[in-house]
PDB file of C-alpha atoms in Angstrom:
ATOM      1  CA  UNK M   1       0.077   0.100  -0.121  1.00  0.00           C
ATOM      2  CA  UNK M   2       1.186   3.405  -0.914  1.00  0.00           C
ATOM      3  CA  UNK M   3       0.615   5.792   2.005  1.00  0.00           C
ATOM      4  CA  UNK M   4      -0.397   9.232   0.321  1.00  0.00           C
ATOM      5  CA  UNK M   5       2.231  12.646  -0.145  1.00  0.00           C
ATOM      6  CA  UNK M   6       2.380  15.632   2.141  1.00  0.00           C
ATOM      7  CA  UNK M   7       3.260  15.578   5.567  1.00  0.00           C
ATOM      8  CA  UNK M   8       2.442  13.737   8.638  1.00  0.00           C
ATOM      9  CA  UNK M   9      -0.954  15.279   8.956  1.00  0.00           C
ATOM     10  CA  UNK M  10      -2.189  14.477   5.845  1.00  0.00           C
ATOM     11  CA  UNK M  11      -1.641  10.826   6.847  1.00  0.00           C
ATOM     12  CA  UNK M  12      -3.011  10.654  10.220  1.00  0.00           C
ATOM     13  CA  UNK M  13      -6.108   9.872   8.488  1.00  0.00           C
ATOM     14  CA  UNK M  14      -6.084   6.864   6.352  1.00  0.00           C
ATOM     15  CA  UNK M  15      -9.246   5.834   6.131  1.00  0.00           C
ATOM     16  CA  UNK M  16      -9.938   8.376   3.603  1.00  0.00           C
ATOM     17  CA  UNK M  17      -8.643   6.824   0.639  1.00  0.00           C
ATOM     18  CA  UNK M  18      -8.253   8.762  -2.291  1.00  0.00           C
ATOM     19  CA  UNK M  19     -11.454   7.460  -4.047  1.00  0.00           C
ATOM     20  CA  UNK M  20     -13.586   8.833  -1.512  1.00  0.00           C
ATOM     21  CA  UNK M  21     -11.450  12.184  -1.727  1.00  0.00           C
ATOM     22  CA  UNK M  22     -12.269  12.145  -5.074  1.00  0.00           C
ATOM     23  CA  UNK M  23     -15.520  11.135  -5.273  1.00  0.00           C
ATOM     24  CA  UNK M  24     -16.512  14.305  -1.963  1.00  0.00           C
ATOM     25  CA  UNK M  25     -14.559  16.247  -4.197  1.00  0.00           C
ATOM     26  CA  UNK M  26     -17.001  15.324  -7.223  1.00  0.00           C
ATOM     27  CA  UNK M  27     -19.677  15.498  -5.590  1.00  0.00           C
ATOM     28  CA  UNK M  28     -18.951  19.460  -4.701  1.00  0.00           C
ATOM     29  CA  UNK M  29     -18.590  19.954  -8.314  1.00  0.00           C
ATOM     30  CA  UNK M  30     -21.842  18.886  -8.939  1.00  0.00           C
ATOM     31  CA  UNK M  31     -23.953  19.991  -6.401  1.00  0.00           C
ATOM     32  CA  UNK M  32     -21.749  23.632  -7.700  1.00  0.00           C
ATOM     33  CA  UNK M  33     -22.903  22.912 -10.906  1.00  0.00           C
ATOM     34  CA  UNK M  34     -26.327  22.172  -9.832  1.00  0.00           C
ATOM     35  CA  UNK M  35     -26.858  25.155  -7.628  1.00  0.00           C
ATOM     36  CA  UNK M  36     -25.599  27.544 -10.254  1.00  0.00           C
ATOM     37  CA  UNK M  37     -27.966  25.823 -12.965  1.00  0.00           C
ATOM     38  CA  UNK M  38     -30.463  27.002 -11.030  1.00  0.00           C
ATOM     39  CA  UNK M  39     -29.590  30.325 -11.174  1.00  0.00           C
ATOM     40  CA  UNK M  40     -29.286  30.220 -14.803  1.00  0.00           C
ATOM     41  CA  UNK M  41     -32.064  31.520 -16.050  1.00  0.00           C
ATOM     42  CA  UNK M  42     -32.826  34.886 -13.997  1.00  0.00           C
ATOM     43  CA  UNK M  43     -29.095  35.854 -14.491  1.00  0.00           C
ATOM     44  CA  UNK M  44     -30.095  35.593 -18.012  1.00  0.00           C
ATOM     45  CA  UNK M  45     -32.755  37.580 -18.213  1.00  0.00           C
ATOM     46  CA  UNK M  46     -31.758  39.803 -16.516  1.00  0.00           C
ATOM     47  CA  UNK M  47     -28.190  39.856 -19.037  1.00  0.00           C
ATOM     48  CA  UNK M  48     -25.968  38.871 -16.029  1.00  0.00           C
ATOM     49  CA  UNK M  49     -23.675  36.396 -15.052  1.00  0.00           C
ATOM     50  CA  UNK M  50     -22.455  33.703 -12.917  1.00  0.00           C
ATOM     51  CA  UNK M  51     -19.542  36.485 -11.598  1.00  0.00           C
ATOM     52  CA  UNK M  52     -22.424  39.181 -11.492  1.00  0.00           C
ATOM     53  CA  UNK M  53     -24.570  36.058  -9.045  1.00  0.00           C
ATOM     54  CA  UNK M  54     -21.707  35.995  -6.207  1.00  0.00           C
ATOM     55  CA  UNK M  55     -20.824  39.582  -6.132  1.00  0.00           C
ATOM     56  CA  UNK M  56     -24.668  39.984  -5.461  1.00  0.00           C
ATOM     57  CA  UNK M  57     -24.468  37.765  -3.175  1.00  0.00           C
ATOM     58  CA  UNK M  58     -21.410  38.731  -1.213  1.00  0.00           C
ATOM     59  CA  UNK M  59     -22.368  42.437  -1.366  1.00  0.00           C
ATOM     60  CA  UNK M  60     -25.851  41.604   0.533  1.00  0.00           C
ATOM     61  CA  UNK M  61     -24.459  38.708   2.814  1.00  0.00           C
ATOM     62  CA  UNK M  62     -21.499  41.819   3.691  1.00  0.00           C
ATOM     63  CA  UNK M  63     -22.882  45.666   3.473  1.00  0.00           C
ATOM     64  CA  UNK M  64     -20.265  47.932   2.951  1.00  0.00           C
ATOM     65  CA  UNK M  65     -17.804  45.082   2.140  1.00  0.00           C
ATOM     66  CA  UNK M  66     -14.789  46.946  -0.458  1.00  0.00           C
ATOM     67  CA  UNK M  67     -13.641  45.770  -3.457  1.00  0.00           C
ATOM     68  CA  UNK M  68     -10.879  44.912  -2.566  1.00  0.00           C
ATOM     69  CA  UNK M  69     -12.066  42.818  -0.161  1.00  0.00           C
ATOM     70  CA  UNK M  70     -14.354  41.329  -2.693  1.00  0.00           C
ATOM     71  CA  UNK M  71     -11.552  40.723  -5.286  1.00  0.00           C
ATOM     72  CA  UNK M  72      -9.828  39.098  -2.685  1.00  0.00           C
ATOM     73  CA  UNK M  73     -12.926  36.565  -1.722  1.00  0.00           C
ATOM     74  CA  UNK M  74     -14.021  35.875  -5.465  1.00  0.00           C
ATOM     75  CA  UNK M  75     -10.292  35.685  -7.112  1.00  0.00           C
ATOM     76  CA  UNK M  76     -10.986  37.183 -10.306  1.00  0.00           C
ATOM     77  CA  UNK M  77      -8.324  40.040 -11.887  1.00  0.00           C
ATOM     78  CA  UNK M  78      -9.512  43.516 -11.028  1.00  0.00           C
ATOM     79  CA  UNK M  79     -10.728  44.489 -14.923  1.00  0.00           C
ATOM     80  CA  UNK M  80     -13.046  41.277 -14.426  1.00  0.00           C
ATOM     81  CA  UNK M  81     -13.892  42.979 -11.120  1.00  0.00           C
ATOM     82  CA  UNK M  82     -14.258  46.365 -12.782  1.00  0.00           C
ATOM     83  CA  UNK M  83     -16.037  45.025 -15.892  1.00  0.00           C
ATOM     84  CA  UNK M  84     -18.893  43.152 -13.579  1.00  0.00           C
ATOM     85  CA  UNK M  85     -19.444  46.695 -10.936  1.00  0.00           C
ATOM     86  CA  UNK M  86     -20.085  48.389 -13.899  1.00  0.00           C
ATOM     87  CA  UNK M  87     -22.309  46.550 -15.154  1.00  0.00           C
ATOM     88  CA  UNK M  88     -23.983  46.424 -11.677  1.00  0.00           C
ATOM     89  CA  UNK M  89     -23.793  50.103 -11.343  1.00  0.00           C
ATOM     90  CA  UNK M  90     -25.561  50.577 -15.161  1.00  0.00           C
ATOM     91  CA  UNK M  91     -28.402  48.607 -14.177  1.00  0.00           C
ATOM     92  CA  UNK M  92     -28.726  50.065 -10.566  1.00  0.00           C
ATOM     93  CA  UNK M  93     -28.128  47.353  -8.754  1.00  0.00           C
ATOM     94  CA  UNK M  94     -25.835  48.587  -6.880  1.00  0.00           C
ATOM     95  CA  UNK M  95     -24.083  51.529  -5.479  1.00  0.00           C
ATOM     96  CA  UNK M  96     -20.064  52.380  -4.459  1.00  0.00           C
ATOM     97  CA  UNK M  97     -20.233  55.083  -2.018  1.00  0.00           C
ATOM     98  CA  UNK M  98     -17.661  56.278  -0.053  1.00  0.00           C
ATOM     99  CA  UNK M  99     -16.387  55.865   3.658  1.00  0.00           C
ATOM    100  CA  UNK M 100     -17.043  59.152   5.523  1.00  0.00           C
ATOM    101  CA  UNK M 101     -13.086  57.517   7.626  1.00  0.00           C
ATOM    102  CA  UNK M 102     -11.423  56.874   4.546  1.00  0.00           C
ATOM    103  CA  UNK M 103     -12.396  58.158   1.319  1.00  0.00           C
ATOM    104  CA  UNK M 104     -10.087  55.814  -0.990  1.00  0.00           C
ATOM    105  CA  UNK M 105     -12.265  52.962   0.365  1.00  0.00           C
ATOM    106  CA  UNK M 106     -15.765  52.728  -2.352  1.00  0.00           C
ATOM    107  CA  UNK M 107     -17.736  50.551  -0.029  1.00  0.00           C
ATOM    108  CA  UNK M 108     -20.562  48.674  -1.813  1.00  0.00           C
ATOM    109  CA  UNK M 109     -24.032  48.607  -1.208  1.00  0.00           C
ATOM    110  CA  UNK M 110     -27.300  46.889  -3.275  1.00  0.00           C
ATOM    111  CA  UNK M 111     -29.728  49.141  -4.424  1.00  0.00           C
ATOM    112  CA  UNK M 112     -33.957  47.709  -3.784  1.00  0.00           C
ATOM    113  CA  UNK M 113     -33.400  46.604  -7.529  1.00  0.00           C
ATOM    114  CA  UNK M 114     -30.074  44.973  -6.399  1.00  0.00           C
ATOM    115  CA  UNK M 115     -31.763  43.345  -3.363  1.00  0.00           C
ATOM    116  CA  UNK M 116     -34.769  42.255  -4.794  1.00  0.00           C
ATOM    117  CA  UNK M 117     -32.786  40.495  -7.818  1.00  0.00           C
ATOM    118  CA  UNK M 118     -30.436  38.771  -5.081  1.00  0.00           C
ATOM    119  CA  UNK M 119     -33.290  37.711  -3.300  1.00  0.00           C
ATOM    120  CA  UNK M 120     -34.824  36.183  -5.878  1.00  0.00           C
ATOM    121  CA  UNK M 121     -31.481  34.588  -6.721  1.00  0.00           C
ATOM    122  CA  UNK M 122     -30.894  33.182  -3.452  1.00  0.00           C
ATOM    123  CA  UNK M 123     -34.492  31.822  -3.061  1.00  0.00           C
ATOM    124  CA  UNK M 124     -33.967  29.331  -5.891  1.00  0.00           C
ATOM    125  CA  UNK M 125     -30.637  28.143  -3.890  1.00  0.00           C
ATOM    126  CA  UNK M 126     -32.332  27.955  -0.473  1.00  0.00           C
ATOM    127  CA  UNK M 127     -34.944  25.531  -1.616  1.00  0.00           C
ATOM    128  CA  UNK M 128     -32.131  23.613  -3.152  1.00  0.00           C
ATOM    129  CA  UNK M 129     -30.136  23.751  -0.164  1.00  0.00           C
ATOM    130  CA  UNK M 130     -33.556  23.439   2.568  1.00  0.00           C
ATOM    131  CA  UNK M 131     -34.531  20.583   0.357  1.00  0.00           C
ATOM    132  CA  UNK M 132     -31.144  18.857   0.599  1.00  0.00           C
ATOM    133  CA  UNK M 133     -30.312  19.766   4.382  1.00  0.00           C
ATOM    134  CA  UNK M 134     -33.769  18.314   5.690  1.00  0.00           C
ATOM    135  CA  UNK M 135     -33.279  15.090   4.027  1.00  0.00           C
ATOM    136  CA  UNK M 136     -30.261  14.757   5.306  1.00  0.00           C
ATOM    137  CA  UNK M 137     -30.666  15.541   8.770  1.00  0.00           C
ATOM    138  CA  UNK M 138     -29.555  17.915  11.380  1.00  0.00           C
ATOM    139  CA  UNK M 139     -26.571  15.749  12.148  1.00  0.00           C
ATOM    140  CA  UNK M 140     -25.075  15.828   8.104  1.00  0.00           C
ATOM    141  CA  UNK M 141     -25.622  19.131   8.149  1.00  0.00           C
ATOM    142  CA  UNK M 142     -23.155  19.935  11.299  1.00  0.00           C
ATOM    143  CA  UNK M 143     -20.936  17.525   9.427  1.00  0.00           C
ATOM    144  CA  UNK M 144     -21.296  18.855   6.435  1.00  0.00           C
ATOM    145  CA  UNK M 145     -20.359  22.309   7.962  1.00  0.00           C
ATOM    146  CA  UNK M 146     -17.334  20.688   9.823  1.00  0.00           C
ATOM    147  CA  UNK M 147     -15.548  19.280   6.820  1.00  0.00           C
ATOM    148  CA  UNK M 148     -15.828  22.830   5.279  1.00  0.00           C
ATOM    149  CA  UNK M 149     -14.628  24.732   7.909  1.00  0.00           C
ATOM    150  CA  UNK M 150     -11.277  23.774   7.574  1.00  0.00           C
ATOM    151  CA  UNK M 151     -10.829  23.874   4.334  1.00  0.00           C
ATOM    152  CA  UNK M 152      -8.254  26.191   2.973  1.00  0.00           C
ATOM    153  CA  UNK M 153      -9.166  29.654   1.496  1.00  0.00           C
ATOM    154  CA  UNK M 154      -7.910  31.854  -0.877  1.00  0.00           C
ATOM    155  CA  UNK M 155      -5.165  34.294   0.493  1.00  0.00           C
ATOM    156  CA  UNK M 156      -7.028  37.222   1.963  1.00  0.00           C
ATOM    157  CA  UNK M 157      -9.931  35.748   0.781  1.00  0.00           C
ATOM    158  CA  UNK M 158     -13.349  34.923   2.689  1.00  0.00           C
ATOM    159  CA  UNK M 159     -15.279  35.847   5.626  1.00  0.00           C
ATOM    160  CA  UNK M 160     -15.679  33.606   8.669  1.00  0.00           C
TER     161      UNK M 160
END
């Protein structure tokens, strides 16, 4: 039997075989695709893409978030972020304000129109997640959170 490469902590849990990890990763990829596909029609009807959706979600979850914090969390280029933010401002889904204490910061906030579309998108995701959580049960939901919480995030990104 070949032991996994990496630090001793990587070999500490030998009950996790490569195939189990591959299956888990595949499940995460398919779940991500499934959740996003729930929103595709609404996004398309509004001329929005997945970057717009992620921005709307993060600004709704973290009102006043700055573009630099979004950039770190989303892991997209500055140009892509700028383009998506410009689109959202043009469609009156988002406003960029001036921070009273630091004029270099440009906190973002959803407009009522932005809140409405984000709420519709989140409702689609919430319905799917709620069904899955109900079927899996409380113990599985807590276990899922525990599995995801130690996963590394992009440097400087994420909100915990």
